[in-house]
Amino acid sequence: MNILVVLVPAALLLGLAGLAAFMWALRANQFDDVEGSAHRILSDDDLRFSDRHNEHK
Amino acid sequence: MNAGGLIRDRVDFSILTRPIAEGISEMDLAIDGIDCAACMDDIEGAMARVPGVVKARLNLTLRRLTLSWRVAEVQPEMLIGVLQSKGYGAFPFDLQRSADADRQLMQFLLKCLAVAAFASMNIMLLSVSVWSSDLGDMNSETRDFFHWLSALIALPAAAYAGQPFFRSAIAALRQRSLNMDVPISLGVILALTMSVYETAHHAEHAYFDSAMMLLLFLLSGRVLDQMMRRRTRAAAANLTALRGEMAARFEPDGTFLLVPVSALRRNDIVLVRPGEAVPADGLVIAGSSQIDDSLITGETLPHAVKVDDELYAGSINLDGVLQVRVTAGAQGSLLDHMARLIDAASEARNHYQILADRASRIYAPLVHLTALLSFTGWMMAGASVHDALIIAISVLIITCPCALALAVPAVQVVASGALFRQGIYLNSGQALERLANVDWIVFDKTGTLTRPQPGLVNKAHIAAPLLDIAARLAQSSHHPLALALVQALPAARPLDQVEEVPGAGVRGIYKGVECRLGSAAFCDWTMTNHHEIEPGASVIYVRMGDEIAPLMLHQQLRPHAAQTIAQLKEMGFKLSILSGDRMEAVAPIAQALNIADWQAGLKPEDKIKALAALQARRQHVLMVGDGLNDAPALAAANASLSPISAVKLSQAQADAVFIDASLLPVAQALRLGRLARRLMQQNLILAVVYNAIAVPLAIMGEVTPLIAALAMSGSSVLVTLNALRAQTGMSEDIVKPAGTGHAFLRSAQG
């Protein structure tokens, strides 16, 4: 049973990591446009503006 | 109002843009016309191709575009032009501070929810191990270790995630009243305290999981509620922005500049051209014209204004060019008068107690009393203080209004979502209940029963070529009657060479023949022609060569008006019309719709009095209206609805706003309101039944943490599932003519 002393806190730490990830996502406005993000992953047009920056350099 | 005009005139959007870096500005635009995900690529791609644009990101959920651009290279009005040429309506959006506060509250609630979810899952993991080891293969040290770990998680988590409830409970107690949050806070705090005490004494049961689960369920309800409110507000704000209200303001150098209406200040001088809406309350300082006040007073007959006359925001200038000095905020203005009436009227409405409040007012004292009684009961029966206290607290936990607190918001969220998809935006969750209680419906006439724009009534009597030429000429005019004609005769191509003669009409050449559309004099109309002019109709004339015909434009019922009225009668509502318009204009409408009870020529005060008379007969009144003169009545009625074409003040007073051009949403909103109330009542009964079973068990001292957990989650899930029926119940009777919502929105933009 002594293994619990290690395992249970380990499980808790993993849960805390998940919570921290959620908090980060919330702060970084990841949930602002749930609908749009679902479609954005299919297009590679996010390169549009970065391309332009390279031209200017 | 007019897209073509916007691009030609000099425009200044500076009040709606904000600098984000050296030489780079940013603004938010509300976008209309997005119907699929591909639009996102289309819009962002088009923006990226414009040189000078630094960033373009579309929020598909809120239908808003954030643009930033280098000020030296491109102007915002040019970007709007590009979007319009692609077929998207776009208008800069005034990000308000209230929206910011909304956002922050949402973020806070989500954080609380995340913490509560994390804590309850981990505690449940520990608790399940303890429960499943009841057979005896866990020694008491391990159990204590698990309980202490649970305490370690639960105490800080509850302190953080419980904030929304603790704050509201303290606020209620300060005002010496009880709300639902008081027993919730008390239950959570007592459950945690008792569990810590029990753990310290190596007891078998601890209630950390119950307390956290309670918070988790309640927070889910709050988050859903807030989500609904945010979405509704965002959509309503978009619609307002897309009306694109601009004003031509005189600059010190004598030229004029188009600015958003929100940029106008007192004593600014604005130019109001024919066909434009007056942007702000003001005094005429030059020019004279006919003014259509139908949005303000309900009167459909235009009246003349000259220098020193007062004008109200929302009136339509028909023919002359006016210069107006803005006086908004001046004492004794019509708006002030309305604001006072609204203040007085809305007090009456605040007396209405919503279902949830009534339930909690009875429930909260009852919970405390039961807990107290079971404590004294067990004491008298000879139990120890410790045992009696534990039983009392478990009563408090089990009665904690978990299902009760979810019962009403869950229905509100689902029902308002169902309404939202049909283009009906609720201003508050309580609106549903108020709609459900209605038994008498009062309609305004102008703009509510009738369309905001007049329609062509003698179409059948006019030769097809004349009708065609009238439609094509009308495309080139800014006059309100011409705009109405374009609506009535769509899909015509404008003529190539057309000249607009101010105050008279438009003329052009078609196949070598001169054609005119405009006033009687402009088209050389003589009374010898044998057409009869219908009373109350506005007439414009069309001439091609020697042929002349009058086009009679008359107020027209909204689509499906008769059908809606019939449906409402079938549902058992009593109906009446209270209009500010003339007797002659109201009577035919009342007759056409078969509404026997109608009054005409009413001032806003009279409307309130009429409503009060109905309310004195214990009738719950729904007011449906759009004009400024309806705003006090909308506030005074038990429930209220406005079409999206209504003036801002009226929309603010209405419980719900519908975007459809037809009148059907009125029946739909009422039907869903009734369904929602029925589901809420069912949910409340479910919650009470659950308590009726669980509370005796708790009083007998039979409730272990396992039973508490099962009962609590079981009842919450049941209540939520029942709420979902609001969606299926609604989809059965959708009778929506396709596309009318969008078409109307476009027409509102001009």
PDB file of C-alpha atoms in Angstrom, chain B residues 536-727:
ATOM      1  CA  GLY B 536     -53.961  57.668 -47.552  1.00  0.00           C
ATOM      2  CA  ALA B 537     -51.593  56.419 -50.253  1.00  0.00           C
ATOM      3  CA  SER B 538     -48.410  58.209 -51.283  1.00  0.00           C
ATOM      4  CA  VAL B 539     -48.228  58.599 -55.036  1.00  0.00           C
ATOM      5  CA  ILE B 540     -45.283  58.901 -57.397  1.00  0.00           C
ATOM      6  CA  TYR B 541     -45.600  59.010 -61.154  1.00  0.00           C
ATOM      7  CA  VAL B 542     -43.800  57.272 -63.964  1.00  0.00           C
ATOM      8  CA  ARG B 543     -43.684  58.602 -67.514  1.00  0.00           C
ATOM      9  CA  MET B 544     -42.298  56.983 -70.637  1.00  0.00           C
ATOM     10  CA  GLY B 545     -42.791  59.065 -73.805  1.00  0.00           C
ATOM     11  CA  ASP B 546     -46.444  60.056 -73.608  1.00  0.00           C
ATOM     12  CA  GLU B 547     -47.598  57.290 -71.292  1.00  0.00           C
ATOM     13  CA  ILE B 548     -48.052  58.244 -67.648  1.00  0.00           C
ATOM     14  CA  ALA B 549     -49.178  56.180 -64.703  1.00  0.00           C
ATOM     15  CA  PRO B 550     -49.466  56.879 -60.985  1.00  0.00           C
ATOM     16  CA  LEU B 551     -47.786  54.410 -58.632  1.00  0.00           C
ATOM     17  CA  MET B 552     -49.672  54.206 -55.370  1.00  0.00           C
ATOM     18  CA  LEU B 553     -47.620  53.238 -52.355  1.00  0.00           C
ATOM     19  CA  HIS B 554     -49.550  52.315 -49.277  1.00  0.00           C
ATOM     20  CA  GLN B 555     -48.788  50.822 -45.898  1.00  0.00           C
ATOM     21  CA  GLN B 556     -48.691  47.063 -46.194  1.00  0.00           C
ATOM     22  CA  LEU B 557     -49.135  44.320 -43.660  1.00  0.00           C
ATOM     23  CA  ARG B 558     -46.085  42.385 -42.651  1.00  0.00           C
ATOM     24  CA  PRO B 559     -45.818  38.971 -44.326  1.00  0.00           C
ATOM     25  CA  HIS B 560     -47.910  36.301 -42.559  1.00  0.00           C
ATOM     26  CA  ALA B 561     -49.619  38.959 -40.429  1.00  0.00           C
ATOM     27  CA  ALA B 562     -53.112  37.546 -40.946  1.00  0.00           C
ATOM     28  CA  GLN B 563     -51.860  34.000 -40.403  1.00  0.00           C
ATOM     29  CA  THR B 564     -50.116  35.024 -37.181  1.00  0.00           C
ATOM     30  CA  ILE B 565     -53.172  36.845 -35.865  1.00  0.00           C
ATOM     31  CA  ALA B 566     -55.313  33.793 -36.622  1.00  0.00           C
ATOM     32  CA  GLN B 567     -52.810  31.548 -34.810  1.00  0.00           C
ATOM     33  CA  LEU B 568     -52.765  33.837 -31.803  1.00  0.00           C
ATOM     34  CA  LYS B 569     -56.549  33.856 -31.610  1.00  0.00           C
ATOM     35  CA  GLU B 570     -56.527  30.098 -31.829  1.00  0.00           C
ATOM     36  CA  MET B 571     -54.084  29.985 -28.912  1.00  0.00           C
ATOM     37  CA  GLY B 572     -56.665  31.893 -26.879  1.00  0.00           C
ATOM     38  CA  PHE B 573     -55.130  35.357 -26.737  1.00  0.00           C
ATOM     39  CA  LYS B 574     -57.219  38.499 -26.760  1.00  0.00           C
ATOM     40  CA  LEU B 575     -55.886  41.087 -29.183  1.00  0.00           C
ATOM     41  CA  SER B 576     -56.054  44.830 -29.566  1.00  0.00           C
ATOM     42  CA  ILE B 577     -54.359  47.620 -31.531  1.00  0.00           C
ATOM     43  CA  LEU B 578     -53.141  50.850 -29.938  1.00  0.00           C
ATOM     44  CA  SER B 579     -51.828  53.200 -32.597  1.00  0.00           C
ATOM     45  CA  GLY B 580     -50.563  56.756 -32.731  1.00  0.00           C
ATOM     46  CA  ASP B 581     -51.662  57.014 -36.343  1.00  0.00           C
ATOM     47  CA  ARG B 582     -54.873  58.545 -37.724  1.00  0.00           C
ATOM     48  CA  MET B 583     -58.219  56.807 -37.533  1.00  0.00           C
ATOM     49  CA  GLU B 584     -58.406  56.380 -41.341  1.00  0.00           C
ATOM     50  CA  ALA B 585     -55.046  54.579 -41.411  1.00  0.00           C
ATOM     51  CA  VAL B 586     -55.763  52.225 -38.509  1.00  0.00           C
ATOM     52  CA  ALA B 587     -59.326  51.170 -39.370  1.00  0.00           C
ATOM     53  CA  PRO B 588     -58.543  49.255 -42.600  1.00  0.00           C
ATOM     54  CA  ILE B 589     -55.681  47.395 -40.912  1.00  0.00           C
ATOM     55  CA  ALA B 590     -57.845  46.404 -37.950  1.00  0.00           C
ATOM     56  CA  GLN B 591     -60.514  45.261 -40.362  1.00  0.00           C
ATOM     57  CA  ALA B 592     -58.097  43.303 -42.545  1.00  0.00           C
ATOM     58  CA  LEU B 593     -56.751  41.464 -39.523  1.00  0.00           C
ATOM     59  CA  ASN B 594     -60.159  41.029 -37.940  1.00  0.00           C
ATOM     60  CA  ILE B 595     -59.206  42.745 -34.686  1.00  0.00           C
ATOM     61  CA  ALA B 596     -62.290  44.355 -33.196  1.00  0.00           C
ATOM     62  CA  ASP B 597     -60.635  46.235 -30.364  1.00  0.00           C
ATOM     63  CA  TRP B 598     -58.581  49.149 -31.694  1.00  0.00           C
ATOM     64  CA  GLN B 599     -57.796  52.761 -30.828  1.00  0.00           C
ATOM     65  CA  ALA B 600     -56.128  55.416 -32.963  1.00  0.00           C
ATOM     66  CA  GLY B 601     -54.453  58.774 -32.429  1.00  0.00           C
ATOM     67  CA  LEU B 602     -52.964  57.799 -29.047  1.00  0.00           C
ATOM     68  CA  LYS B 603     -50.117  59.657 -27.351  1.00  0.00           C
ATOM     69  CA  PRO B 604     -47.521  57.595 -25.428  1.00  0.00           C
ATOM     70  CA  GLU B 605     -49.310  58.530 -22.169  1.00  0.00           C
ATOM     71  CA  ASP B 606     -52.605  57.237 -23.567  1.00  0.00           C
ATOM     72  CA  LYS B 607     -51.000  53.931 -24.493  1.00  0.00           C
ATOM     73  CA  ILE B 608     -49.741  53.468 -20.940  1.00  0.00           C
ATOM     74  CA  LYS B 609     -53.185  54.307 -19.593  1.00  0.00           C
ATOM     75  CA  ALA B 610     -54.820  51.784 -21.908  1.00  0.00           C
ATOM     76  CA  LEU B 611     -52.337  49.128 -20.763  1.00  0.00           C
ATOM     77  CA  ALA B 612     -52.937  50.002 -17.113  1.00  0.00           C
ATOM     78  CA  ALA B 613     -56.671  49.612 -17.658  1.00  0.00           C
ATOM     79  CA  LEU B 614     -56.094  46.104 -19.024  1.00  0.00           C
ATOM     80  CA  GLN B 615     -53.729  45.260 -16.187  1.00  0.00           C
ATOM     81  CA  ALA B 616     -56.304  46.479 -13.670  1.00  0.00           C
ATOM     82  CA  ARG B 617     -58.581  43.775 -15.068  1.00  0.00           C
ATOM     83  CA  ARG B 618     -55.864  41.279 -14.061  1.00  0.00           C
ATOM     84  CA  GLN B 619     -54.778  40.706 -17.644  1.00  0.00           C
ATOM     85  CA  HIS B 620     -51.100  40.048 -18.390  1.00  0.00           C
ATOM     86  CA  VAL B 621     -50.343  42.221 -21.375  1.00  0.00           C
ATOM     87  CA  LEU B 622     -47.790  41.667 -24.130  1.00  0.00           C
ATOM     88  CA  MET B 623     -46.914  44.846 -26.029  1.00  0.00           C
ATOM     89  CA  VAL B 624     -45.528  44.493 -29.547  1.00  0.00           C
ATOM     90  CA  GLY B 625     -44.201  47.796 -30.851  1.00  0.00           C
ATOM     91  CA  ASP B 626     -41.343  49.534 -32.609  1.00  0.00           C
ATOM     92  CA  GLY B 627     -41.707  53.308 -32.472  1.00  0.00           C
ATOM     93  CA  LEU B 628     -40.237  55.776 -30.008  1.00  0.00           C
ATOM     94  CA  ASN B 629     -43.811  56.447 -28.913  1.00  0.00           C
ATOM     95  CA  ASP B 630     -44.143  52.772 -27.959  1.00  0.00           C
ATOM     96  CA  ALA B 631     -41.080  52.689 -25.702  1.00  0.00           C
ATOM     97  CA  PRO B 632     -42.942  53.643 -22.485  1.00  0.00           C
ATOM     98  CA  ALA B 633     -45.709  51.172 -23.286  1.00  0.00           C
ATOM     99  CA  LEU B 634     -43.117  48.451 -23.939  1.00  0.00           C
ATOM    100  CA  ALA B 635     -41.673  49.142 -20.503  1.00  0.00           C
ATOM    101  CA  ALA B 636     -45.080  49.226 -18.824  1.00  0.00           C
ATOM    102  CA  ALA B 637     -46.427  45.987 -20.314  1.00  0.00           C
ATOM    103  CA  ASN B 638     -45.916  42.659 -18.548  1.00  0.00           C
ATOM    104  CA  ALA B 639     -43.906  41.479 -21.543  1.00  0.00           C
ATOM    105  CA  SER B 640     -42.771  43.144 -24.755  1.00  0.00           C
ATOM    106  CA  LEU B 641     -41.467  42.376 -28.236  1.00  0.00           C
ATOM    107  CA  SER B 642     -39.898  44.606 -30.896  1.00  0.00           C
ATOM    108  CA  PRO B 643     -38.948  44.062 -34.530  1.00  0.00           C
ATOM    109  CA  ILE B 644     -35.310  44.767 -35.376  1.00  0.00           C
ATOM    110  CA  SER B 645     -36.388  47.844 -37.366  1.00  0.00           C
ATOM    111  CA  ALA B 646     -37.455  49.502 -34.097  1.00  0.00           C
ATOM    112  CA  VAL B 647     -35.712  52.580 -32.701  1.00  0.00           C
ATOM    113  CA  LYS B 648     -32.920  51.849 -30.199  1.00  0.00           C
ATOM    114  CA  LEU B 649     -34.824  53.082 -27.170  1.00  0.00           C
ATOM    115  CA  SER B 650     -37.717  50.726 -27.864  1.00  0.00           C
ATOM    116  CA  GLN B 651     -35.409  47.765 -28.465  1.00  0.00           C
ATOM    117  CA  ALA B 652     -33.768  48.416 -25.114  1.00  0.00           C
ATOM    118  CA  GLN B 653     -37.152  48.179 -23.386  1.00  0.00           C
ATOM    119  CA  ALA B 654     -38.288  45.028 -25.178  1.00  0.00           C
ATOM    120  CA  ASP B 655     -37.898  41.572 -23.661  1.00  0.00           C
ATOM    121  CA  ALA B 656     -37.032  40.193 -27.061  1.00  0.00           C
ATOM    122  CA  VAL B 657     -36.192  41.485 -30.533  1.00  0.00           C
ATOM    123  CA  PHE B 658     -36.982  39.563 -33.726  1.00  0.00           C
ATOM    124  CA  ILE B 659     -35.198  40.047 -37.051  1.00  0.00           C
ATOM    125  CA  ASP B 660     -37.707  38.342 -39.302  1.00  0.00           C
ATOM    126  CA  ALA B 661     -39.736  40.589 -41.632  1.00  0.00           C
ATOM    127  CA  SER B 662     -42.847  38.513 -40.965  1.00  0.00           C
ATOM    128  CA  LEU B 663     -44.974  38.613 -37.830  1.00  0.00           C
ATOM    129  CA  LEU B 664     -44.682  34.863 -37.150  1.00  0.00           C
ATOM    130  CA  PRO B 665     -41.954  35.221 -34.477  1.00  0.00           C
ATOM    131  CA  VAL B 666     -44.572  36.734 -32.148  1.00  0.00           C
ATOM    132  CA  ALA B 667     -46.515  33.462 -32.123  1.00  0.00           C
ATOM    133  CA  GLN B 668     -43.308  31.423 -31.948  1.00  0.00           C
ATOM    134  CA  ALA B 669     -41.956  33.365 -28.981  1.00  0.00           C
ATOM    135  CA  LEU B 670     -45.226  32.975 -27.101  1.00  0.00           C
ATOM    136  CA  ARG B 671     -45.427  29.272 -27.855  1.00  0.00           C
ATOM    137  CA  LEU B 672     -41.877  28.657 -26.706  1.00  0.00           C
ATOM    138  CA  GLY B 673     -42.441  30.807 -23.622  1.00  0.00           C
ATOM    139  CA  ARG B 674     -45.330  28.564 -22.617  1.00  0.00           C
ATOM    140  CA  LEU B 675     -43.344  25.423 -23.333  1.00  0.00           C
ATOM    141  CA  ALA B 676     -40.421  26.775 -21.309  1.00  0.00           C
ATOM    142  CA  ARG B 677     -42.626  27.604 -18.354  1.00  0.00           C
ATOM    143  CA  ARG B 678     -44.119  24.124 -18.436  1.00  0.00           C
ATOM    144  CA  LEU B 679     -40.641  22.571 -18.450  1.00  0.00           C
ATOM    145  CA  MET B 680     -39.507  24.816 -15.612  1.00  0.00           C
ATOM    146  CA  GLN B 681     -42.467  23.756 -13.525  1.00  0.00           C
ATOM    147  CA  GLN B 682     -41.793  20.104 -14.318  1.00  0.00           C
ATOM    148  CA  ASN B 683     -38.182  20.591 -13.300  1.00  0.00           C
ATOM    149  CA  LEU B 684     -39.135  22.242 -10.051  1.00  0.00           C
ATOM    150  CA  ILE B 685     -41.505  19.362  -9.324  1.00  0.00           C
ATOM    151  CA  LEU B 686     -38.744  16.852 -10.163  1.00  0.00           C
ATOM    152  CA  ALA B 687     -36.458  18.640  -7.732  1.00  0.00           C
ATOM    153  CA  VAL B 688     -39.105  18.600  -5.033  1.00  0.00           C
ATOM    154  CA  VAL B 689     -39.864  14.905  -5.579  1.00  0.00           C
ATOM    155  CA  TYR B 690     -36.178  14.149  -5.297  1.00  0.00           C
ATOM    156  CA  ASN B 691     -36.129  15.989  -1.993  1.00  0.00           C
ATOM    157  CA  ALA B 692     -39.250  14.238  -0.793  1.00  0.00           C
ATOM    158  CA  ILE B 693     -37.425  10.932  -1.202  1.00  0.00           C
ATOM    159  CA  ALA B 694     -33.983  11.982  -0.037  1.00  0.00           C
ATOM    160  CA  VAL B 695     -34.858  14.177   2.922  1.00  0.00           C
ATOM    161  CA  PRO B 696     -36.618  11.496   5.010  1.00  0.00           C
ATOM    162  CA  LEU B 697     -33.577   9.253   4.458  1.00  0.00           C
ATOM    163  CA  ALA B 698     -31.320  12.072   5.619  1.00  0.00           C
ATOM    164  CA  ILE B 699     -33.482  12.772   8.660  1.00  0.00           C
ATOM    165  CA  MET B 700     -33.343   9.119   9.590  1.00  0.00           C
ATOM    166  CA  GLY B 701     -29.561   9.358   9.414  1.00  0.00           C
ATOM    167  CA  GLU B 702     -29.274   6.833   6.580  1.00  0.00           C
ATOM    168  CA  VAL B 703     -27.491   9.043   4.056  1.00  0.00           C
ATOM    169  CA  THR B 704     -23.912   8.021   3.448  1.00  0.00           C
ATOM    170  CA  PRO B 705     -21.692  10.141   1.155  1.00  0.00           C
ATOM    171  CA  LEU B 706     -22.257   7.528  -1.567  1.00  0.00           C
ATOM    172  CA  ILE B 707     -26.023   7.977  -1.499  1.00  0.00           C
ATOM    173  CA  ALA B 708     -25.656  11.762  -1.416  1.00  0.00           C
ATOM    174  CA  ALA B 709     -23.415  11.668  -4.503  1.00  0.00           C
ATOM    175  CA  LEU B 710     -25.760   9.411  -6.460  1.00  0.00           C
ATOM    176  CA  ALA B 711     -28.886  11.365  -5.561  1.00  0.00           C
ATOM    177  CA  MET B 712     -27.344  14.726  -6.319  1.00  0.00           C
ATOM    178  CA  SER B 713     -25.895  13.901  -9.724  1.00  0.00           C
ATOM    179  CA  GLY B 714     -28.932  11.814 -10.637  1.00  0.00           C
ATOM    180  CA  SER B 715     -31.402  14.620 -10.033  1.00  0.00           C
ATOM    181  CA  SER B 716     -29.217  17.190 -11.816  1.00  0.00           C
ATOM    182  CA  VAL B 717     -28.873  15.019 -14.894  1.00  0.00           C
ATOM    183  CA  LEU B 718     -32.619  14.359 -14.924  1.00  0.00           C
ATOM    184  CA  VAL B 719     -33.430  18.065 -14.749  1.00  0.00           C
ATOM    185  CA  THR B 720     -30.952  18.913 -17.511  1.00  0.00           C
ATOM    186  CA  LEU B 721     -32.305  16.201 -19.798  1.00  0.00           C
ATOM    187  CA  ASN B 722     -35.823  17.470 -19.269  1.00  0.00           C
ATOM    188  CA  ALA B 723     -34.681  20.988 -20.170  1.00  0.00           C
ATOM    189  CA  LEU B 724     -33.324  19.719 -23.477  1.00  0.00           C
ATOM    190  CA  ARG B 725     -36.880  18.965 -24.519  1.00  0.00           C
ATOM    191  CA  ALA B 726     -37.376  22.695 -25.099  1.00  0.00           C
ATOM    192  CA  GLN B 727     -35.283  22.235 -28.225  1.00  0.00           C
TER     193      GLN B 727
END
